[in-house]
Amino acid sequence: MRQKTSLLLTFFSLFLISCSSVKSTEEAINKGNYDKAIHIALKELTKNKNKTKNEPYIVLLQQGFTKAVDRDLSRIHFLKKEGNKENLKEIYNLYTGLHKRQEHIKPLLPLRINSKEKNASFDFRNYDDDIISAKNDYSQLLYHKATAMLNSNNKLNYRNAYADLKHLNDINPNYKNVTELLDSTHHLGTDYVFVSIKNGTDQVIPKRLEEDLLNFDTYGLNDFWTVYHGKKSKLVTYDYNLNLTFRAINIAPEHVYEKEFVKEKQIKDGFKYLLDDKGNQVKDSLGNSIKVDNFIKATCHFHQFTQSKSVQVSGDVKFIDNHSSQLIEQFPLQSQFTFEHIYANHEGDKRALEQKQLNLLTLRSVVFPSNEQMIYDVGKDVKNQLKDIITKHKFRRN
């Protein structure tokens, strides 16, 4: 009984879903959303076009297609009559849309309407000549607009020109000299940034740190319209300067800190015989003397040594507009790096120590890093901060 009820509920649910889908398709047509109605109908018919319950979708597909074609052709007629060149994009898109709509339906044909004992009728047309003509007209418009902007001496116009040329190349590959124009337009629209480092301290900045900071290939910051150079190129006119200036580098003296403490622990040290109150050995049922663990107190004097050396760096980052020689923005930069090495020795029974303390006993003192190495190590964080500043604050605001 339960199984029968479950099946009835399943069929009823499917029936409701089917009715809801048909209703959604009808609503889409009534609201003028013809392509949405076509999409819903095609989705259902693709599953099984021959099911009797799917026949309403065939009728709705036919209605939606006819209305969509009439709407699009009327729109094209109006746009052509208006004669505005800016309409060429829409005309091209409408013709390609008319063609694609037919291609989506064709694989399902024929679609049989059994209740009327005939196949659904779709007025398919060949839009090839219309598409080619519209594409050529639209391509000519895009090319004219893009080439006109190349004479503007404005990077934003160059970028807009690039977008038009890229779109043109997508819809009409190898059109005239578009491929060459894409390269030149991209170069013209790109912001080139020269990055320099200045040492305003009494410390020597390691050459490898300077090279690392200026190696922008490792930053991953170059984007499509912005390129950073650490070395000047004679072939490039730089739009902006990024100046990193070290104002102070303070290196703390080397220190060794000692910490001593006593560790105690009850540990098992062999065994002993269990004695009774009179001092006699206690026997088991077989007459054997009973053995128990023997615990002793282990004591160890632990000496921990910490080698420490630190460096602090402060400076600033400036964004300069080379065309106006104006400061765009300035950001403070501060970083610190601490070298630390811990080792230890002991006196007494090391069995009283914990494992982490035993590990320290295997280590010995090391040579402190040089000042140059310390500055290089702090430079890793400086590089991350510089990257963060560049990522969050763009040179061009518009």
Short mmCIF file of C-alpha atoms in Angstrom, two decimals:
data_model
loop_
_atom_site.label_atom_id
_atom_site.label_comp_id
_atom_site.label_asym_id
_atom_site.label_seq_id
_atom_site.Cartn_x
_atom_site.Cartn_y
_atom_site.Cartn_z
CA MET A 1 0.00 0.00 0.00
CA ARG A 2 2.84 2.35 0.91
CA GLN A 3 4.63 1.58 -2.34
CA LYS A 4 1.48 2.32 -4.36
CA THR A 5 0.98 5.61 -2.51
CA SER A 6 4.61 6.55 -3.14
CA LEU A 7 4.26 5.87 -6.88
CA LEU A 8 1.10 7.97 -7.05
CA LEU A 9 2.85 10.84 -5.30
CA THR A 10 5.79 10.57 -7.69
CA PHE A 11 3.57 10.64 -10.78
CA PHE A 12 1.56 13.51 -9.33
CA SER A 13 4.74 15.49 -8.62
CA LEU A 14 6.00 14.91 -12.15
CA PHE A 15 2.63 15.99 -13.51
CA LEU A 16 2.75 19.23 -11.51
CA ILE A 17 6.30 19.93 -12.65
CA SER A 18 5.30 19.34 -16.26
CA CYS A 19 2.29 21.64 -15.97
CA SER A 20 4.42 24.28 -14.28
CA SER A 21 6.99 24.12 -17.08
CA VAL A 22 4.32 24.47 -19.77
CA LYS A 23 2.82 27.40 -17.88
CA SER A 24 6.26 29.06 -17.61
CA THR A 25 6.69 28.71 -21.36
CA GLU A 26 3.26 30.25 -22.01
CA GLU A 27 4.01 33.13 -19.63
CA ALA A 28 7.32 33.81 -21.37
CA ILE A 29 5.54 34.09 -24.73
CA ASN A 30 2.81 36.32 -23.31
CA LYS A 31 5.45 38.65 -21.86
CA GLY A 32 7.42 38.80 -25.09
CA ASN A 33 10.31 36.68 -23.78
CA TYR A 34 10.23 34.53 -26.89
CA ASP A 35 13.78 33.20 -26.68
CA LYS A 36 13.22 32.14 -23.08
CA ALA A 37 10.11 30.24 -24.18
CA ILE A 38 12.07 28.64 -27.02
CA HIS A 39 14.82 27.62 -24.60
CA ILE A 40 12.37 25.95 -22.20
CA ALA A 41 10.56 24.13 -25.01
CA LEU A 42 13.79 22.90 -26.63
CA LYS A 43 15.08 21.67 -23.27
CA GLU A 44 11.96 19.54 -22.72
CA LEU A 45 11.73 18.29 -26.31
CA THR A 46 15.40 17.30 -26.37
CA LYS A 47 14.66 14.80 -23.58
CA ASN A 48 11.94 13.06 -25.63
CA LYS A 49 10.17 14.85 -28.48
CA ASN A 50 7.79 11.95 -29.13
CA LYS A 51 6.09 11.88 -25.73
CA THR A 52 2.41 12.80 -25.94
CA LYS A 53 2.69 15.02 -22.87
CA ASN A 54 5.41 17.05 -24.62
CA GLU A 55 3.16 18.04 -27.53
CA PRO A 56 2.28 21.43 -25.93
CA TYR A 57 5.97 22.34 -26.11
CA ILE A 58 5.96 21.78 -29.88
CA VAL A 59 3.04 24.17 -30.29
CA LEU A 60 4.63 26.72 -27.97
CA LEU A 61 7.99 26.39 -29.74
CA GLN A 62 6.30 27.10 -33.05
CA GLN A 63 4.51 30.14 -31.61
CA GLY A 64 7.61 31.50 -29.88
CA PHE A 65 9.75 31.07 -33.00
CA THR A 66 7.25 32.83 -35.28
CA LYS A 67 6.82 35.76 -32.90
CA ALA A 68 10.59 36.08 -32.30
CA VAL A 69 11.35 36.16 -36.04
CA ASP A 70 8.63 38.76 -36.70
CA ARG A 71 9.94 40.94 -33.87
CA ASP A 72 13.59 40.73 -35.00
CA LEU A 73 12.85 41.39 -38.68
CA SER A 74 10.67 44.37 -37.75
CA ARG A 75 13.46 45.73 -35.59
CA ILE A 76 16.00 45.29 -38.40
CA HIS A 77 13.68 47.09 -40.84
CA PHE A 78 13.37 50.04 -38.43
CA LEU A 79 17.11 50.24 -37.74
CA LYS A 80 17.96 50.22 -41.42
CA LYS A 81 15.34 52.86 -42.15
CA GLU A 82 16.72 55.06 -39.35
CA GLY A 83 20.10 55.06 -41.09
CA ASN A 84 22.25 55.54 -37.96
CA LYS A 85 25.64 53.84 -38.27
CA GLU A 86 25.59 53.07 -34.57
CA ASN A 87 22.76 50.64 -35.36
CA LEU A 88 25.07 48.39 -37.39
CA LYS A 89 26.13 46.36 -34.36
CA GLU A 90 22.55 45.59 -33.40
CA ILE A 91 21.62 44.73 -36.98
CA TYR A 92 24.53 42.29 -37.20
CA ASN A 93 23.63 40.72 -33.85
CA LEU A 94 19.98 40.37 -34.85
CA TYR A 95 20.83 38.56 -38.09
CA THR A 96 23.24 36.19 -36.34
CA GLY A 97 20.57 35.61 -33.68
CA LEU A 98 18.01 34.72 -36.34
CA HIS A 99 20.42 32.20 -37.82
CA LYS A 100 21.40 30.63 -34.47
CA ARG A 101 17.77 30.29 -33.40
CA GLN A 102 17.04 28.18 -36.49
CA GLU A 103 20.14 26.05 -35.96
CA HIS A 104 19.01 25.19 -32.43
CA ILE A 105 15.67 23.92 -33.69
CA LYS A 106 16.80 22.04 -36.83
CA PRO A 107 18.28 18.98 -35.06
CA LEU A 108 14.86 18.19 -33.52
CA LEU A 109 12.91 18.25 -36.78
CA PRO A 110 10.50 16.86 -37.69
CA LEU A 111 8.27 17.65 -34.71
CA ARG A 112 4.95 15.85 -34.96
CA ILE A 113 1.73 17.38 -33.58
CA ASN A 114 -0.33 14.20 -33.28
CA SER A 115 -3.53 15.98 -32.24
CA LYS A 116 -3.52 17.81 -35.59
CA GLU A 117 -1.96 14.95 -37.55
CA LYS A 118 0.76 17.14 -39.02
CA ASN A 119 4.29 18.32 -38.41
CA ALA A 120 5.07 21.68 -36.84
CA SER A 121 5.90 24.31 -39.44
CA PHE A 122 8.86 26.67 -39.11
CA ASP A 123 9.58 29.36 -41.71
CA PHE A 124 13.35 28.90 -41.94
CA ARG A 125 15.24 31.34 -44.13
CA ASN A 126 18.80 31.65 -45.39
CA TYR A 127 20.37 34.67 -43.69
CA ASP A 128 23.91 34.09 -45.02
CA ASP A 129 23.95 37.08 -47.37
CA ASP A 130 22.34 39.30 -44.74
CA ILE A 131 24.90 38.25 -42.11
CA ILE A 132 27.84 38.80 -44.45
CA SER A 133 26.57 42.21 -45.50
CA ALA A 134 25.84 43.26 -41.90
CA LYS A 135 29.20 41.97 -40.75
CA ASN A 136 31.05 43.91 -43.45
CA ASP A 137 29.17 47.11 -42.62
CA TYR A 138 29.77 46.66 -38.88
CA SER A 139 33.43 45.77 -39.46
CA GLN A 140 33.93 48.93 -41.49
CA LEU A 141 32.39 50.98 -38.68
CA LEU A 142 34.60 49.38 -36.01
CA TYR A 143 37.71 49.88 -38.14
CA HIS A 144 36.90 53.53 -38.82
CA LYS A 145 36.20 54.27 -35.13
CA ALA A 146 39.36 52.51 -33.96
CA THR A 147 41.72 54.11 -36.48
CA ALA A 148 40.24 57.55 -35.75
CA MET A 149 41.06 57.12 -32.05
CA LEU A 150 44.69 56.27 -32.85
CA ASN A 151 45.31 59.94 -33.66
CA SER A 152 44.03 61.18 -30.30
CA ASN A 153 47.26 60.87 -28.26
CA ASN A 154 45.19 59.56 -25.35
CA LYS A 155 45.86 56.21 -23.72
CA LEU A 156 42.25 55.60 -22.75
CA ASN A 157 41.24 56.17 -26.37
CA TYR A 158 43.95 53.71 -27.44
CA ARG A 159 42.48 51.14 -25.08
CA ASN A 160 38.99 51.72 -26.43
CA ALA A 161 40.41 51.39 -29.94
CA TYR A 162 42.03 48.12 -28.95
CA ALA A 163 38.70 46.80 -27.65
CA ASP A 164 37.01 47.67 -30.95
CA LEU A 165 39.81 46.08 -32.97
CA LYS A 166 39.76 42.98 -30.81
CA HIS A 167 36.01 42.65 -31.30
CA LEU A 168 36.48 43.22 -35.02
CA ASN A 169 39.12 40.51 -35.19
CA ASP A 170 36.81 38.11 -33.36
CA ILE A 171 33.88 38.54 -35.74
CA ASN A 172 35.93 39.09 -38.91
CA PRO A 173 39.44 37.58 -38.61
CA ASN A 174 42.25 38.98 -40.78
CA TYR A 175 40.26 42.07 -41.70
CA LYS A 176 42.62 44.52 -43.41
CA ASN A 177 45.64 45.25 -41.14
CA VAL A 178 43.83 44.67 -37.84
CA THR A 179 46.40 42.15 -36.55
CA GLU A 180 49.21 44.71 -36.85
CA LEU A 181 47.02 47.46 -35.41
CA LEU A 182 46.24 45.33 -32.34
CA ASP A 183 49.96 45.12 -31.50
CA SER A 184 50.63 48.82 -32.01
CA THR A 185 47.45 49.89 -30.20
CA HIS A 186 48.26 47.69 -27.23
CA HIS A 187 51.71 49.29 -27.00
CA LEU A 188 50.25 52.80 -27.24
CA GLY A 189 47.64 52.10 -24.56
CA THR A 190 50.04 50.50 -22.08
CA ASP A 191 51.30 52.36 -19.02
CA TYR A 192 55.04 51.84 -18.51
CA VAL A 193 56.36 52.23 -14.98
CA PHE A 194 60.03 52.60 -14.11
CA VAL A 195 60.92 51.36 -10.63
CA SER A 196 63.98 52.75 -8.84
CA ILE A 197 65.57 52.14 -5.45
CA LYS A 198 67.39 54.82 -3.46
CA ASN A 199 69.48 54.22 -0.36
CA GLY A 200 69.15 57.13 2.07
CA THR A 201 70.86 55.30 4.95
CA ASP A 202 74.43 54.73 6.15
CA GLN A 203 74.10 50.99 5.56
CA VAL A 204 75.07 49.15 2.39
CA ILE A 205 72.13 47.57 0.56
CA PRO A 206 73.22 44.18 -0.84
CA LYS A 207 73.40 44.11 -4.60
CA ARG A 208 71.39 40.88 -4.75
CA LEU A 209 68.60 42.49 -2.69
CA GLU A 210 68.40 45.40 -5.11
CA GLU A 211 68.32 42.99 -8.04
CA ASP A 212 65.65 40.89 -6.34
CA LEU A 213 63.47 43.93 -5.57
CA LEU A 214 63.75 45.12 -9.16
CA ASN A 215 63.06 41.72 -10.69
CA PHE A 216 59.40 42.27 -11.48
CA ASP A 217 59.13 38.95 -13.28
CA THR A 218 58.89 37.38 -9.80
CA TYR A 219 56.16 39.77 -8.63
CA GLY A 220 53.51 38.68 -11.12
CA LEU A 221 52.24 42.27 -11.24
CA ASN A 222 52.35 43.04 -14.94
CA ASP A 223 48.82 43.19 -16.30
CA PHE A 224 47.51 43.76 -19.79
CA TRP A 225 47.77 47.55 -19.59
CA THR A 226 50.60 48.05 -17.07
CA VAL A 227 54.23 46.97 -17.35
CA TYR A 228 56.94 47.50 -14.71
CA HIS A 229 60.62 47.83 -15.56
CA GLY A 230 63.51 47.68 -13.12
CA LYS A 231 65.94 48.65 -15.88
CA LYS A 232 65.29 51.47 -18.30
CA SER A 233 64.72 50.73 -21.97
CA LYS A 234 65.54 53.27 -24.65
CA LEU A 235 62.56 52.00 -26.62
CA VAL A 236 60.06 53.03 -23.94
CA THR A 237 58.72 56.37 -22.75
CA TYR A 238 57.85 55.87 -19.09
CA ASP A 239 54.52 57.25 -17.93
CA TYR A 240 55.16 56.79 -14.22
CA ASN A 241 57.98 56.34 -11.75
CA LEU A 242 57.77 54.17 -8.66
CA ASN A 243 60.47 55.28 -6.22
CA LEU A 244 61.37 53.05 -3.26
CA THR A 245 63.56 54.93 -0.78
CA PHE A 246 65.18 53.35 2.27
CA ARG A 247 65.26 56.02 5.00
CA ALA A 248 66.74 54.03 7.88
CA ILE A 249 68.23 50.58 8.46
CA ASN A 250 68.86 49.82 12.14
CA ILE A 251 70.66 46.62 13.08
CA ALA A 252 70.56 45.59 16.73
CA PRO A 253 73.74 44.13 18.29
CA GLU A 254 74.22 40.38 18.59
CA HIS A 255 72.91 38.94 21.88
CA VAL A 256 73.03 35.60 23.60
CA TYR A 257 70.42 35.16 26.33
CA GLU A 258 70.77 32.36 28.88
CA LYS A 259 67.96 30.81 30.85
CA GLU A 260 68.54 28.14 33.50
CA PHE A 261 66.02 25.99 35.31
CA VAL A 262 65.85 22.69 37.16
CA LYS A 263 63.69 19.85 35.90
CA GLU A 264 62.56 16.99 38.14
CA LYS A 265 60.64 13.88 37.22
CA GLN A 266 59.75 10.55 38.76
CA ILE A 267 61.12 7.88 36.42
CA LYS A 268 61.17 4.10 36.47
CA ASP A 269 64.59 2.68 37.33
CA GLY A 270 64.48 -1.10 37.23
CA PHE A 271 62.42 -3.06 39.78
CA LYS A 272 62.33 -4.04 43.42
CA TYR A 273 60.68 -6.78 45.45
CA LEU A 274 57.40 -6.03 47.15
CA LEU A 275 57.81 -6.10 50.94
CA ASP A 276 55.24 -6.47 53.65
CA ASP A 277 55.04 -4.38 56.81
CA LYS A 278 57.72 -6.52 58.46
CA GLY A 279 60.16 -6.11 55.60
CA ASN A 280 59.67 -9.58 54.16
CA GLN A 281 59.24 -10.27 50.44
CA VAL A 282 55.68 -10.89 49.39
CA LYS A 283 55.09 -14.15 47.47
CA ASP A 284 52.50 -14.98 44.82
CA SER A 285 50.39 -18.16 44.84
CA LEU A 286 53.25 -20.10 43.26
CA GLY A 287 55.71 -18.98 45.90
CA ASN A 288 57.57 -16.52 43.67
CA SER A 289 58.62 -13.13 45.01
CA ILE A 290 56.51 -10.33 43.57
CA LYS A 291 58.38 -7.62 41.63
CA VAL A 292 57.23 -4.00 41.31
CA ASP A 293 58.58 -0.98 39.36
CA ASN A 294 61.21 1.02 41.13
CA PHE A 295 60.79 4.80 40.78
CA ILE A 296 63.46 7.41 41.50
CA LYS A 297 63.52 11.20 41.25
CA ALA A 298 65.64 12.37 38.30
CA THR A 299 67.03 15.91 38.52
CA CYS A 300 68.57 17.90 35.69
CA HIS A 301 69.93 21.45 35.49
CA PHE A 302 68.96 22.71 32.02
CA HIS A 303 70.74 25.69 30.40
CA GLN A 304 68.97 27.22 27.38
CA PHE A 305 70.74 29.75 25.16
CA THR A 306 69.05 32.04 22.63
CA GLN A 307 71.10 33.78 19.97
CA SER A 308 69.30 36.88 18.67
CA LYS A 309 69.95 39.62 16.14
CA SER A 310 67.38 41.93 14.54
CA VAL A 311 67.12 44.55 11.83
CA GLN A 312 64.52 47.26 11.26
CA VAL A 313 63.94 48.98 7.94
CA SER A 314 61.85 52.07 7.24
CA GLY A 315 61.26 53.98 4.06
CA ASP A 316 58.59 55.12 1.65
CA VAL A 317 57.16 54.40 -1.77
CA LYS A 318 56.23 57.24 -4.11
CA PHE A 319 54.10 57.16 -7.26
CA ILE A 320 55.17 59.91 -9.69
CA ASP A 321 53.34 61.02 -12.84
CA ASN A 322 56.13 61.74 -15.33
CA HIS A 323 53.89 63.75 -17.67
CA SER A 324 53.04 66.29 -14.98
CA SER A 325 56.00 65.61 -12.63
CA GLN A 326 53.45 65.44 -9.82
CA LEU A 327 53.43 63.15 -6.79
CA ILE A 328 50.36 60.91 -7.09
CA GLU A 329 50.62 59.07 -3.77
CA GLN A 330 53.13 58.26 -1.07
CA PHE A 331 53.10 55.23 1.22
CA PRO A 332 55.20 54.46 4.32
CA LEU A 333 57.08 51.19 4.45
CA GLN A 334 58.35 49.49 7.61
CA SER A 335 59.66 46.00 8.17
CA GLN A 336 61.55 43.99 10.76
CA PHE A 337 63.43 40.70 10.69
CA THR A 338 64.78 38.83 13.70
CA PHE A 339 67.32 36.04 13.57
CA GLU A 340 66.93 33.60 16.44
CA HIS A 341 68.70 30.34 17.21
CA ILE A 342 68.15 28.28 20.38
CA TYR A 343 70.39 25.54 21.75
CA ALA A 344 71.08 24.06 25.22
CA ASN A 345 73.28 21.97 27.47
CA HIS A 346 72.63 20.22 30.79
CA GLU A 347 74.03 18.95 34.07
CA GLY A 348 72.54 15.95 35.75
CA ASP A 349 70.07 13.30 34.65
CA LYS A 350 68.61 14.30 31.27
CA ARG A 351 65.86 11.72 31.71
CA ALA A 352 64.04 14.45 33.62
CA LEU A 353 63.71 16.52 30.43
CA GLU A 354 60.84 16.70 27.93
CA GLN A 355 61.37 15.71 24.31
CA LYS A 356 61.51 19.30 23.03
CA GLN A 357 64.28 20.02 25.55
CA LEU A 358 66.16 16.88 24.54
CA ASN A 359 66.01 18.09 20.94
CA LEU A 360 67.73 21.35 21.92
CA LEU A 361 70.61 19.40 23.47
CA THR A 362 71.56 18.15 19.99
CA LEU A 363 72.11 21.73 18.78
CA ARG A 364 75.12 23.98 19.17
CA SER A 365 75.76 27.69 18.79
CA VAL A 366 75.98 29.03 15.22
CA VAL A 367 77.71 31.96 13.57
CA PHE A 368 75.53 35.08 13.58
CA PRO A 369 74.45 36.23 10.10
CA SER A 370 76.29 39.22 8.70
CA ASN A 371 74.67 42.64 8.51
CA GLU A 372 74.40 42.21 4.76
CA GLN A 373 72.55 38.92 5.18
CA MET A 374 70.21 40.47 7.75
CA ILE A 375 69.35 43.30 5.35
CA TYR A 376 68.76 40.80 2.58
CA ASP A 377 66.47 38.71 4.79
CA VAL A 378 64.34 41.71 5.79
CA GLY A 379 64.16 42.57 2.10
CA LYS A 380 61.87 39.58 1.51
CA ASP A 381 59.17 41.25 3.58
CA VAL A 382 59.91 44.61 1.95
CA LYS A 383 59.25 42.98 -1.42
CA ASN A 384 55.92 41.58 -0.22
CA GLN A 385 54.89 45.00 1.12
CA LEU A 386 55.90 46.68 -2.12
CA LYS A 387 53.85 44.14 -4.07
CA ASP A 388 50.88 44.74 -1.79
CA ILE A 389 51.10 48.52 -2.24
CA ILE A 390 51.23 48.22 -6.03
CA THR A 391 48.36 45.72 -6.10
CA LYS A 392 46.04 47.87 -3.99
CA HIS A 393 46.88 51.26 -5.52
CA LYS A 394 46.88 51.67 -9.28
CA PHE A 395 48.69 54.49 -11.03
CA ARG A 396 45.88 55.36 -13.41
CA ARG A 397 42.62 56.27 -11.69
CA ASN A 398 40.40 56.70 -14.76
#
